[in-house]
Amino acid sequence: MGRITAIMGAIKDKASQSKAALLSNPTTISLHLAVLRATTHSPSAPPDLSALLSLGNSSRATASALISSLMDRLHRTGDSTVALKCLLTIHHVINRGPFILQDQLSIFPATGGRNYLKLSAFRDGASAATLTLSAWVRFYARYLETLLFTSRILGYFVSESSTASENLGRDETISALLNQDLIRDFDSLVVLIEETCKAPDSFLLESNKLIHEIMRLLSDDNLSVVDETLSRLTELKQRMDCLSFGDSVELALALKRFEDCTERLSVLFTEQKPSIENSSSLAIELRQKIETSRVCKERRSLSFGRKCESARFPARVAKFEHMVRLSSDKFL
């Protein structure tokens, strides 16, 4: 069965390439062929993206056509292997693609948001294995949608590697943020972490090289995300005394959600456990500080209320003493 599937996949790839050669515009045929060659039906290995990424490092029009071709391939296929290769290509563009290609990806479509990649209902029912892969397609699409959403909020791709000077610039930017914007950034990172934790269990696909590549990229991303999270938690720690009541409540909720994710993160990325635990410890410290502060304020408020009541009582006594007692036992 596996051999027949491989032969059918090779035939489909040849047919797709022949169709592209016949129907594509001469100026874009190389782009379509590069996409087809990178996203074949063969599950034997992750896509070779060197040629495709190099094509995106030219004009804006070329980059736009390349992203359009990739998205068209993704939305038309019903094959789980092809879909995963398309999603891997998108992920590699985010992580290491030329700036102009990243730019075109980030604005396609312009609105972005939920179901950006339109794969929430994807299902390849060819076999039990493809049904399992379909779950990975749906998860991976949601993850990339969230990665793009979070990157829009932060103003840069959170998973891309940065130089020391760029990291210093980001630290300065973080320190200049308003409290509300800093909490918004942290919340968006927690949303991405929550989506990461929804990764399907991969023990049924231990030999699948595509899943191994996806997990490698997720691990690299998580290392960056945890680092970004720690930077913001460190800044928030210095601002705890100047947060408004509303901001502290919003932050406490986001901190609790982050804490709830750390155990799953440690299972998914065991080699990152120390950094995950450091971030978790800081999150717990901040949340407990917020809760302690709120309890102290409530106690002060109750104490103040009792003092005010006691202060008013002598006045009533004074008035009582000035009353005239009559034989009817009534007071005037």
Coordinates of C-alpha atoms in Angstrom, one line a residue:
M1 CA 0.0 0.0 0.0
G2 CA 2.8 2.4 0.9
R3 CA 4.5 1.8 -2.5
I4 CA 1.3 2.3 -4.4
T5 CA 0.7 5.6 -2.5
A6 CA 4.2 6.8 -3.3
I7 CA 3.7 6.0 -7.0
M8 CA 0.4 7.8 -7.1
G9 CA 2.0 10.8 -5.3
A10 CA 4.8 10.9 -7.9
I11 CA 2.2 10.8 -10.7
K12 CA 0.3 13.7 -9.1
D13 CA 3.5 15.7 -8.8
K14 CA 4.4 15.2 -12.5
A15 CA 0.9 16.2 -13.5
S16 CA 0.9 19.3 -11.4
Q17 CA 4.2 20.4 -12.8
S18 CA 3.1 19.7 -16.4
K19 CA -0.1 21.7 -15.8
A20 CA 1.9 24.6 -14.3
A21 CA 4.2 24.6 -17.3
L22 CA 1.2 24.8 -19.7
L23 CA -1.0 27.3 -17.9
S24 CA 1.3 29.6 -15.9
N25 CA 2.3 33.0 -17.1
P26 CA 5.9 32.9 -18.5
T27 CA 7.0 35.4 -15.9
T28 CA 5.8 33.3 -13.0
I29 CA 6.3 29.7 -14.1
S30 CA 9.6 29.4 -12.2
L31 CA 7.8 30.5 -9.0
H32 CA 5.0 27.9 -9.4
L33 CA 7.5 25.1 -10.2
A34 CA 9.6 26.0 -7.2
V35 CA 6.5 25.8 -5.0
L36 CA 5.5 22.4 -6.5
R37 CA 9.0 21.0 -6.1
A38 CA 9.2 22.0 -2.5
T39 CA 5.7 20.6 -1.6
T40 CA 5.7 17.2 -3.3
H41 CA 3.5 14.3 -2.2
S42 CA 6.5 12.3 -1.0
P43 CA 6.6 12.1 2.8
S44 CA 10.2 10.9 2.9
A45 CA 11.8 14.2 3.8
P46 CA 11.0 17.9 4.7
P47 CA 10.9 20.3 1.7
D48 CA 14.2 21.7 0.2
L49 CA 13.5 25.4 0.4
S50 CA 16.8 26.9 -0.7
A51 CA 15.7 27.6 -4.3
L52 CA 12.3 28.9 -3.2
L53 CA 13.7 31.3 -0.6
S54 CA 16.3 32.6 -3.0
L55 CA 13.5 33.5 -5.5
G56 CA 11.8 35.5 -2.8
N57 CA 14.8 37.7 -2.4
S58 CA 14.2 39.9 -5.5
S59 CA 11.4 42.3 -6.3
R60 CA 8.2 42.9 -4.3
A61 CA 6.1 41.7 -7.3
T62 CA 8.0 38.4 -7.4
A63 CA 7.7 37.9 -3.6
S64 CA 4.0 38.6 -3.8
A65 CA 3.5 36.1 -6.7
L66 CA 5.5 33.5 -4.8
I67 CA 3.3 33.8 -1.6
S68 CA 0.2 33.7 -3.7
S69 CA 1.3 30.5 -5.4
L70 CA 2.2 28.9 -2.1
M71 CA -1.2 29.9 -0.5
D72 CA -3.0 28.6 -3.6
R73 CA -1.2 25.3 -3.3
L74 CA -2.1 25.0 0.4
H75 CA -5.8 25.8 -0.1
R76 CA -6.3 23.5 -3.0
T77 CA -4.7 20.3 -1.7
G78 CA -6.5 17.6 0.2
D79 CA -3.3 15.7 0.9
S80 CA -1.9 15.9 4.4
T81 CA 1.7 15.6 3.4
V82 CA 1.4 18.4 0.8
A83 CA -0.4 20.6 3.4
L84 CA 2.3 20.0 6.0
K85 CA 5.0 20.9 3.5
C86 CA 3.2 24.1 2.6
L87 CA 3.0 25.0 6.3
L88 CA 6.6 24.1 6.9
T89 CA 7.5 26.4 4.0
I90 CA 5.5 29.3 5.6
H91 CA 7.2 28.6 8.9
H92 CA 10.7 28.8 7.3
V93 CA 9.7 32.0 5.6
I94 CA 8.8 33.5 9.0
N95 CA 12.0 32.2 10.6
R96 CA 14.7 32.8 8.0
G97 CA 13.1 34.1 4.8
P98 CA 14.2 37.3 3.1
F99 CA 12.5 40.4 4.5
I100 CA 10.5 41.2 1.4
L101 CA 9.1 37.6 1.4
Q102 CA 8.2 37.9 5.1
D103 CA 6.5 41.3 4.4
Q104 CA 4.3 39.8 1.7
L105 CA 3.4 36.9 4.0
S106 CA 2.5 39.2 6.8
I107 CA -0.1 41.1 4.7
F108 CA -1.7 38.1 3.0
P109 CA -4.5 38.5 3.5
A110 CA -4.4 42.0 5.0
T111 CA -6.8 41.2 7.8
G112 CA -5.1 38.1 9.2
G113 CA -6.7 36.8 12.4
R114 CA -8.6 33.6 13.1
N115 CA -8.5 30.8 10.5
Y116 CA -6.0 32.9 8.5
L117 CA -4.8 29.8 6.6
K118 CA -8.3 28.3 6.3
L119 CA -7.5 24.8 7.5
S120 CA -9.7 24.4 10.6
A121 CA -11.7 21.7 8.8
F122 CA -8.9 20.0 7.0
R123 CA -9.3 16.2 6.8
D124 CA -7.4 13.6 4.7
G125 CA -9.3 10.4 5.1
A126 CA -7.1 8.2 2.8
S127 CA -5.9 6.1 5.7
A128 CA -5.5 6.0 9.5
A129 CA -2.1 7.6 9.2
T130 CA -3.3 10.5 7.1
L131 CA -6.1 11.1 9.6
T132 CA -3.5 11.5 12.3
L133 CA -1.5 13.8 10.0
S134 CA -4.7 15.8 9.4
A135 CA -4.8 16.6 13.2
W136 CA -1.2 17.9 12.8
V137 CA -2.2 20.0 9.8
R138 CA -5.1 21.7 11.8
F139 CA -2.8 22.3 14.8
Y140 CA 0.1 23.6 12.8
A141 CA -2.1 26.0 10.8
R142 CA -3.6 27.3 14.1
Y143 CA -0.1 27.7 15.5
L144 CA 1.2 29.6 12.5
E145 CA -1.9 31.8 12.5
T146 CA -1.2 32.7 16.2
L147 CA 2.5 33.2 15.5
L148 CA 1.6 35.7 12.8
F149 CA -1.0 37.4 15.1
T150 CA 1.5 37.7 18.0
S151 CA 4.2 39.0 15.7
R152 CA 1.9 41.7 14.5
I153 CA 1.3 42.9 18.1
L154 CA 5.0 42.8 19.0
G155 CA 6.0 44.5 15.7
Y156 CA 8.4 41.8 14.6
F157 CA 8.6 38.1 14.0
V158 CA 9.0 36.7 17.5
S159 CA 10.7 33.5 16.2
E160 CA 13.4 35.1 14.0
S161 CA 16.9 35.2 15.3
S162 CA 18.3 38.6 16.3
T163 CA 21.7 40.1 16.7
A164 CA 23.0 41.5 20.0
S165 CA 22.3 45.1 18.9
E166 CA 18.8 44.2 17.8
N167 CA 18.1 42.5 21.2
L168 CA 19.4 45.6 23.0
G169 CA 17.1 47.8 20.9
R170 CA 14.2 45.5 21.8
D171 CA 15.0 45.7 25.5
E172 CA 15.0 49.5 25.2
T173 CA 11.6 49.4 23.4
I174 CA 10.1 47.2 26.1
S175 CA 11.3 49.5 28.9
A176 CA 9.6 52.4 27.0
L177 CA 6.2 50.7 26.7
L178 CA 3.2 51.9 28.7
N179 CA 1.9 49.5 31.3
Q180 CA -1.1 48.5 29.3
D181 CA 0.9 47.9 26.2
L182 CA 3.4 45.8 28.1
I183 CA 0.6 43.6 29.5
R184 CA -0.9 43.3 26.0
D185 CA 2.4 42.0 24.7
F186 CA 2.7 39.5 27.5
D187 CA -0.8 38.3 27.0
S188 CA -0.2 37.8 23.2
L189 CA 2.9 35.7 24.0
V190 CA 0.8 33.6 26.5
V191 CA -1.8 33.0 23.7
L192 CA 1.0 31.7 21.5
I193 CA 2.3 29.5 24.3
E194 CA -1.2 28.1 24.9
E195 CA -1.5 27.2 21.2
T196 CA 1.9 25.5 21.3
C197 CA 0.7 23.3 24.2
K198 CA -2.1 21.9 22.0
A199 CA 0.4 20.0 19.8
P200 CA -0.9 16.5 19.3
D201 CA 1.1 13.6 20.8
S202 CA 3.6 12.5 18.3
F203 CA 4.4 9.0 19.6
L204 CA 2.4 7.5 16.7
L205 CA 4.5 9.3 14.2
E206 CA 8.0 8.8 15.6
S207 CA 9.4 7.9 12.2
N208 CA 7.7 10.7 10.3
K209 CA 10.4 13.2 9.3
L210 CA 7.9 16.0 8.7
I211 CA 6.7 15.9 12.2
H212 CA 10.3 15.8 13.5
E213 CA 11.0 19.0 11.5
I214 CA 7.9 20.7 12.8
M215 CA 8.8 19.8 16.4
R216 CA 12.4 21.2 15.8
L217 CA 10.9 24.5 14.6
L218 CA 8.5 24.6 17.4
S219 CA 11.3 24.1 19.9
D220 CA 13.3 27.0 18.3
D221 CA 10.3 29.2 18.4
N222 CA 9.6 28.4 22.1
L223 CA 13.1 29.2 23.1
S224 CA 12.6 32.7 21.6
V225 CA 9.1 33.1 23.1
V226 CA 10.2 32.1 26.6
D227 CA 13.0 34.6 26.3
E228 CA 10.6 37.4 25.1
T229 CA 8.3 36.4 28.0
L230 CA 11.0 36.6 30.6
S231 CA 12.1 40.1 29.3
R232 CA 8.6 41.4 29.8
L233 CA 8.1 39.7 33.2
T234 CA 11.4 41.3 34.4
E235 CA 10.2 44.7 33.3
L236 CA 6.8 44.2 34.9
K237 CA 8.4 43.2 38.2
Q238 CA 10.0 46.7 38.3
R239 CA 6.6 48.3 37.8
M240 CA 4.4 46.4 40.2
D241 CA 3.9 49.3 42.5
C242 CA 2.6 51.6 39.8
L243 CA 0.1 49.3 38.1
S244 CA -3.5 50.3 38.3
F245 CA -6.1 48.0 39.8
G246 CA -7.4 47.1 36.3
D247 CA -4.0 46.4 35.0
S248 CA -3.0 44.2 37.9
V249 CA -6.1 42.1 37.6
E250 CA -5.5 41.7 33.8
L251 CA -1.9 40.8 34.5
A252 CA -2.8 38.3 37.2
L253 CA -5.1 36.4 34.9
A254 CA -2.4 36.2 32.1
L255 CA 0.2 35.1 34.7
K256 CA -2.1 32.3 35.9
R257 CA -2.6 31.1 32.2
F258 CA 1.1 31.1 31.7
E259 CA 1.7 29.1 34.8
D260 CA -0.9 26.5 33.6
C261 CA 1.2 26.0 30.4
T262 CA 4.6 25.5 31.9
E263 CA 4.2 21.8 32.8
R264 CA 3.2 20.9 29.2
L265 CA 6.0 23.1 27.8
S266 CA 8.5 21.2 29.9
V267 CA 7.2 17.9 28.5
L268 CA 7.3 19.1 24.9
F269 CA 10.7 20.7 25.2
T270 CA 12.6 18.9 27.9
E271 CA 16.0 20.5 27.0
Q272 CA 14.4 24.0 27.8
K273 CA 13.1 23.0 31.2
P274 CA 15.5 25.3 33.2
S275 CA 14.5 28.5 31.3
I276 CA 10.8 27.5 31.4
E277 CA 11.0 27.0 35.2
N278 CA 12.8 30.3 35.6
S279 CA 10.0 32.1 33.8
S280 CA 7.4 30.2 35.7
S281 CA 8.9 31.0 39.1
L282 CA 9.0 34.7 38.2
A283 CA 5.3 34.5 37.0
I284 CA 4.3 32.9 40.3
E285 CA 6.2 35.5 42.3
L286 CA 4.5 38.4 40.4
R287 CA 1.0 36.9 40.7
Q288 CA 1.5 36.3 44.5
K289 CA 2.7 39.8 44.9
I290 CA -0.4 41.1 43.1
E291 CA -2.7 39.0 45.3
T292 CA -0.9 40.0 48.5
S293 CA -1.2 43.7 47.5
R294 CA -4.9 43.3 46.8
V295 CA -5.5 41.6 50.2
C296 CA -3.6 44.4 52.0
K297 CA -5.6 47.1 50.2
E298 CA -8.9 45.3 51.2
R299 CA -7.8 45.0 54.8
R300 CA -6.8 48.7 54.9
S301 CA -10.2 49.6 53.4
L302 CA -12.1 47.6 56.0
S303 CA -9.9 49.0 58.8
F304 CA -10.5 52.6 57.5
G305 CA -14.3 51.9 57.5
R306 CA -14.3 50.8 61.1
K307 CA -12.2 53.8 62.2
C308 CA -14.7 56.1 60.5
E309 CA -17.6 54.4 62.2
S310 CA -15.9 54.8 65.6
A311 CA -15.2 58.4 64.9
R312 CA -18.8 59.1 64.3
F313 CA -20.1 57.3 67.4
P314 CA -18.9 59.9 70.1
A315 CA -20.8 62.5 68.3
R316 CA -24.0 60.5 68.6
V317 CA -23.3 59.9 72.3
A318 CA -22.7 63.7 72.8
K319 CA -26.1 64.4 71.3
F320 CA -27.6 61.7 73.4
E321 CA -26.3 63.3 76.6
H322 CA -27.8 66.6 75.8
M323 CA -31.3 65.1 75.5
V324 CA -33.9 65.9 78.2
R325 CA -35.4 62.9 79.9
L326 CA -39.2 63.2 80.4
S327 CA -41.5 61.2 82.6
S328 CA -42.8 59.3 79.5
D329 CA -39.3 57.8 79.1
K330 CA -38.9 59.5 75.8
F331 CA -36.0 61.6 74.7
L332 CA -36.2 65.0 73.0

